Coordinates of N, CA, C and O in Angstrom, one line a residue:
A1 N 3.4 13.6 9.4 CA 3.6 13.3 10.8 C 3.8 14.5 11.6 O 3.3 14.5 12.8
M2 N 4.5 15.5 11.2 CA 4.8 16.7 12.0 C 3.5 17.4 12.3 O 3.4 18.1 13.4
E3 N 2.5 17.4 11.4 CA 1.2 18.1 11.7 C 0.6 17.5 13.0 O 0.0 18.3 13.7
R4 N 0.8 16.3 13.3 CA 0.2 15.6 14.4 C 0.7 16.2 15.7 O 0.1 16.1 16.8
I5 N 2.0 16.7 15.7 CA 2.5 17.3 16.9 C 2.5 18.9 16.9 O 3.2 19.5 17.7
G6 N 1.8 19.4 15.9 CA 1.7 20.8 15.8 C 2.8 21.6 15.1 O 2.9 22.8 15.2
M7 N 3.6 20.9 14.3 CA 4.7 21.5 13.6 C 4.3 21.7 12.1 O 3.7 20.8 11.5
D8 N 4.6 22.9 11.6 CA 4.3 23.2 10.2 C 5.2 22.3 9.3 O 6.4 22.4 9.4
P9 N 4.6 21.5 8.5 CA 5.4 20.6 7.6 C 6.4 21.4 6.7 O 7.4 20.9 6.3
A10 N 6.1 22.7 6.4 CA 7.0 23.5 5.6 C 8.3 23.7 6.3 O 9.3 24.1 5.6
R11 N 8.4 23.5 7.6 CA 9.6 23.8 8.3 C 10.4 22.5 8.6 O 11.4 22.5 9.3
V12 N 10.0 21.4 7.9 CA 10.6 20.1 8.1 C 11.5 19.8 6.9 O 10.9 19.8 5.8
L13 N 12.7 19.5 7.1 CA 13.6 19.0 6.0 C 13.5 17.5 6.0 O 14.0 16.9 7.0
A14 N 13.0 16.9 5.0 CA 12.8 15.4 5.0 C 12.9 14.9 3.5 O 13.0 15.7 2.6
I15 N 12.9 13.6 3.4 CA 12.9 13.0 2.0 C 11.6 13.2 1.4 O 10.5 13.0 2.0
H16 N 11.6 13.7 0.2 CA 10.3 14.0 -0.5 C 10.3 13.2 -1.8 O 11.3 13.0 -2.5
L17 N 9.1 12.7 -2.2 CA 8.9 12.0 -3.4 C 8.1 12.9 -4.4 O 7.3 13.8 -4.0
E18 N 8.4 12.7 -5.7 CA 7.7 13.4 -6.7 C 6.2 12.9 -6.7 O 5.9 11.8 -6.3
V19 N 5.3 13.9 -7.0 CA 3.9 13.5 -7.1 C 3.5 13.4 -8.6 O 3.8 14.3 -9.3
D20 N 2.9 12.4 -8.9 CA 2.5 12.1 -10.3 C 1.0 11.8 -10.4 O 0.6 10.8 -9.9
G21 N 0.2 12.8 -11.0 CA -1.2 12.6 -11.1 C -1.9 12.5 -9.7 O -2.8 11.8 -9.5
G22 N -1.4 13.2 -8.7 CA -1.9 13.2 -7.4 C -1.5 12.1 -6.5 O -1.9 12.0 -5.4
L23 N -0.6 11.2 -7.1 CA -0.1 10.1 -6.3 C 1.4 10.2 -6.1 O 2.1 10.7 -7.0
L24 N 1.9 9.7 -5.0 CA 3.3 9.7 -4.7 C 3.9 8.7 -5.7 O 3.4 7.6 -5.9
S25 N 5.1 9.1 -6.3 CA 5.8 8.2 -7.2 C 6.9 7.6 -6.4 O 7.1 7.8 -5.2
D26 N 7.8 6.8 -7.1 CA 8.9 6.2 -6.5 C 10.2 7.0 -6.8 O 11.3 6.6 -6.5
R27 N 10.0 8.3 -7.3 CA 11.1 9.2 -7.6 C 11.4 10.1 -6.5 O 10.5 10.9 -6.1
V28 N 12.6 10.1 -6.0 CA 13.0 10.9 -4.8 C 13.5 12.3 -5.3 O 14.2 12.4 -6.3
V29 N 13.1 13.3 -4.7 CA 13.5 14.7 -5.0 C 14.8 15.0 -4.2 O 14.8 14.8 -3.0
S30 N 15.8 15.5 -4.9 CA 17.1 15.9 -4.3 C 16.9 17.2 -3.5 O 16.1 18.0 -4.0
P31 N 17.7 17.4 -2.5 CA 18.7 16.5 -1.9 C 18.0 15.5 -1.0 O 16.9 15.8 -0.4
V32 N 18.5 14.3 -1.0 CA 18.0 13.2 -0.1 C 18.6 13.5 1.3 O 19.8 13.6 1.5
T33 N 17.8 13.7 2.3 CA 18.2 14.1 3.6 C 18.8 12.9 4.4 O 18.3 12.5 5.5
C34 N 19.9 12.4 3.9 CA 20.7 11.4 4.6 C 22.2 11.7 4.3 O 22.5 12.2 3.2
R35 N 23.0 11.6 5.4 CA 24.4 11.8 5.3 C 24.7 13.2 4.7 O 24.2 14.2 5.2
Q36 N 25.5 13.3 3.6 CA 25.8 14.6 3.1 C 24.6 15.4 2.6 O 24.6 16.6 2.5
G37 N 23.5 14.7 2.2 CA 22.3 15.3 1.7 C 21.7 16.2 2.8 O 21.0 17.2 2.5
K38 N 21.9 15.9 4.1 CA 21.4 16.7 5.2 C 22.1 18.1 5.1 O 21.4 19.1 5.3
V39 N 23.4 18.1 4.9 CA 24.1 19.4 4.8 C 23.6 20.2 3.5 O 23.4 21.4 3.6
E40 N 23.4 19.5 2.4 CA 22.9 20.1 1.2 C 21.5 20.7 1.5 O 21.2 21.8 1.0
A41 N 20.7 20.0 2.2 CA 19.3 20.5 2.4 C 19.4 21.7 3.4 O 18.6 22.7 3.2
I42 N 20.2 21.7 4.3 CA 20.4 22.8 5.2 C 20.9 24.1 4.4 O 20.3 25.1 4.6
D43 N 21.9 23.9 3.6 CA 22.4 25.0 2.8 C 21.3 25.5 1.9 O 21.1 26.7 1.7
Q44 N 20.5 24.6 1.2 CA 19.5 25.0 0.3 C 18.3 25.7 0.9 O 17.8 26.7 0.4
H45 N 17.9 25.2 2.1 CA 16.6 25.8 2.7 C 16.9 26.7 3.8 O 16.0 27.6 4.0
I46 N 18.0 26.6 4.5 CA 18.2 27.5 5.6 C 19.3 28.6 5.2 O 19.2 29.7 5.6
G47 N 20.3 28.2 4.5 CA 21.3 29.1 4.0 C 22.4 29.5 4.9 O 23.1 30.5 4.6
C48 N 22.5 28.8 6.0 CA 23.7 29.2 6.9 C 24.0 27.9 7.7 O 23.2 27.0 7.9
R49 N 25.2 27.9 8.3 CA 25.7 26.8 9.1 C 24.9 26.8 10.4 O 24.9 27.9 11.1
P50 N 24.4 25.7 10.8 CA 23.6 25.7 12.1 C 24.5 25.8 13.3 O 25.6 25.3 13.3
T51 N 24.0 26.4 14.3 CA 24.7 26.5 15.6 C 24.6 25.2 16.3 O 25.6 24.8 16.9
L52 N 23.5 24.5 16.2 CA 23.4 23.2 16.9 C 22.8 22.2 15.9 O 21.8 22.5 15.2
A53 N 23.3 21.0 15.9 CA 22.7 19.9 15.2 C 22.6 18.7 16.2 O 23.5 18.5 17.0
V54 N 21.4 18.0 16.1 CA 21.2 16.9 17.0 C 21.0 15.7 16.1 O 20.2 15.7 15.2
G55 N 21.7 14.6 16.5 CA 21.6 13.4 15.8 C 21.6 12.1 16.6 O 22.0 12.2 17.8
D56 N 21.3 11.0 16.0 CA 21.3 9.8 16.8 C 22.0 8.6 16.0 O 21.9 7.5 16.5
S57 N 22.6 8.9 14.9 CA 23.2 7.8 14.1 C 24.3 8.3 13.2 O 24.4 9.5 13.0
M58 N 25.0 7.4 12.6 CA 26.0 7.7 11.7 C 25.5 8.4 10.4 O 26.2 9.1 9.7
G59 N 24.2 8.2 10.2 CA 23.5 8.9 9.1 C 23.4 10.4 9.3 O 23.2 11.2 8.3
D60 N 23.7 10.9 10.5 CA 23.7 12.3 10.8 C 25.1 12.9 10.9 O 25.3 14.1 11.1
L61 N 26.2 12.1 10.7 CA 27.5 12.5 10.9 C 27.9 13.8 10.2 O 28.4 14.7 10.8
E62 N 27.7 13.9 8.9 CA 28.1 15.1 8.1 C 27.4 16.3 8.7 O 28.0 17.4 8.8
M63 N 26.1 16.2 9.0 CA 25.4 17.4 9.6 C 26.0 17.7 10.9 O 26.1 18.9 11.2
L64 N 26.3 16.8 11.8 CA 26.9 17.0 13.1 C 28.2 17.7 12.9 O 28.5 18.7 13.7
E65 N 29.0 17.3 12.0 CA 30.3 17.9 11.8 C 30.2 19.3 11.2 O 31.0 20.2 11.5
Y66 N 29.1 19.6 10.5 CA 28.9 20.9 9.8 C 28.5 21.9 10.8 O 28.8 23.1 10.7
A67 N 27.8 21.5 11.9 CA 27.3 22.5 12.8 C 28.4 22.9 13.8 O 29.4 22.3 13.9
T68 N 28.2 24.1 14.4 CA 29.1 24.6 15.4 C 29.2 23.7 16.6 O 30.3 23.5 17.1
Q69 N 28.0 23.2 17.0 CA 28.0 22.3 18.1 C 27.1 21.1 17.8 O 26.1 21.2 17.2
A70 N 27.6 19.9 18.2 CA 26.8 18.7 17.9 C 26.3 18.1 19.3 O 27.0 18.2 20.3
L71 N 25.1 17.5 19.2 CA 24.6 16.8 20.4 C 24.0 15.5 19.9 O 23.3 15.4 18.9
I72 N 24.4 14.4 20.6 CA 23.9 13.1 20.3 C 22.8 12.7 21.2 O 22.9 13.0 22.4
V73 N 21.8 12.2 20.7 CA 20.7 11.7 21.6 C 20.5 10.2 21.4 O 20.8 9.7 20.3
G74 N 20.1 9.5 22.4 CA 19.9 8.0 22.2 C 19.3 7.4 23.5 O 19.4 8.0 24.6
R75 N 18.7 6.3 23.3 CA 18.1 5.6 24.4 C 19.2 5.0 25.3 O 20.3 4.6 24.8
T76 N 19.0 4.9 26.6 CA 20.0 4.3 27.5 C 20.3 2.9 27.1 O 21.5 2.5 27.4
D77 N 19.4 2.2 26.6 CA 19.7 0.8 26.2 C 20.5 0.7 24.9 O 20.8 -0.4 24.5
Q78 N 20.8 1.8 24.3 CA 21.6 1.8 23.0 C 23.0 2.4 23.2 O 23.6 2.9 22.3
A79 N 23.5 2.3 24.4 CA 24.9 2.8 24.7 C 25.9 2.0 23.9 O 25.6 0.8 23.6
G80 N 27.0 2.5 23.5 CA 28.0 1.8 22.8 C 27.8 1.7 21.3 O 28.5 1.0 20.6
T81 N 26.9 2.6 20.8 CA 26.8 2.6 19.3 C 27.9 3.3 18.7 O 28.7 4.0 19.4
E82 N 28.1 3.2 17.4 CA 29.2 3.8 16.7 C 29.2 5.3 16.8 O 30.2 6.0 17.1
I83 N 28.0 5.9 16.8 CA 27.9 7.4 16.9 C 28.2 7.8 18.3 O 28.8 8.9 18.5
S84 N 27.8 7.1 19.3 CA 28.2 7.5 20.7 C 29.6 7.3 21.0 O 30.2 8.1 21.7
A85 N 30.3 6.3 20.4 CA 31.7 6.2 20.5 C 32.4 7.3 19.9 O 33.4 7.9 20.4
L86 N 32.0 7.8 18.7 CA 32.5 8.9 18.0 C 32.3 10.2 18.8 O 33.2 11.0 18.9
A87 N 31.1 10.3 19.4 CA 30.8 11.5 20.2 C 31.8 11.6 21.4 O 32.3 12.6 21.7
D88 N 32.0 10.4 22.1 CA 33.0 10.4 23.2 C 34.4 10.8 22.7 O 35.0 11.6 23.4
A89 N 34.8 10.3 21.6 CA 36.1 10.7 21.0 C 36.3 12.2 20.7 O 37.3 12.8 20.8
R90 N 35.2 12.8 20.2 CA 35.2 14.2 19.8 C 34.7 15.1 20.9 O 34.7 16.3 20.7
G91 N 34.3 14.6 22.0 CA 33.9 15.5 23.1 C 32.5 16.1 22.9 O 32.1 17.1 23.5
W92 N 31.7 15.4 22.0 CA 30.3 15.9 21.8 C 29.4 15.4 23.0 O 29.6 14.2 23.4
P93 N 28.5 16.2 23.5 CA 27.7 15.7 24.6 C 26.7 14.7 24.1 O 26.3 14.7 22.9
I94 N 26.3 13.8 25.0 CA 25.3 12.8 24.7 C 24.2 12.9 25.7 O 24.4 12.9 26.9
H95 N 22.9 12.9 25.2 CA 21.8 13.0 26.0 C 21.1 11.6 25.9 O 20.6 11.3 24.8
R96 N 21.0 10.9 27.0 CA 20.3 9.6 27.0 C 18.9 9.7 27.7 O 18.8 10.4 28.6
F97 N 18.0 9.0 27.1 CA 16.6 9.0 27.7 C 16.1 7.6 27.8 O 16.6 6.7 27.3

């Protein structure tokens, strides 16, 4: 999908599946980029604590906490989510679109 917007797929940290005989299998390659797995993937592929992390759900919480600065993004019709309430409590900025 990233190729469609001009981004090099090698620069994307995402969930990967093992390839078996040229076909995608049902076996996930670790780390799984969800919750703590996002932090593990950052450490493994980038090797340093990020200055900024951007997230939109509780699945991003560990990554947001790991970064020096967190930014929450979300649609204006999704105000009041668990992550936006946490952002308010922690003083993280929220960008709504």
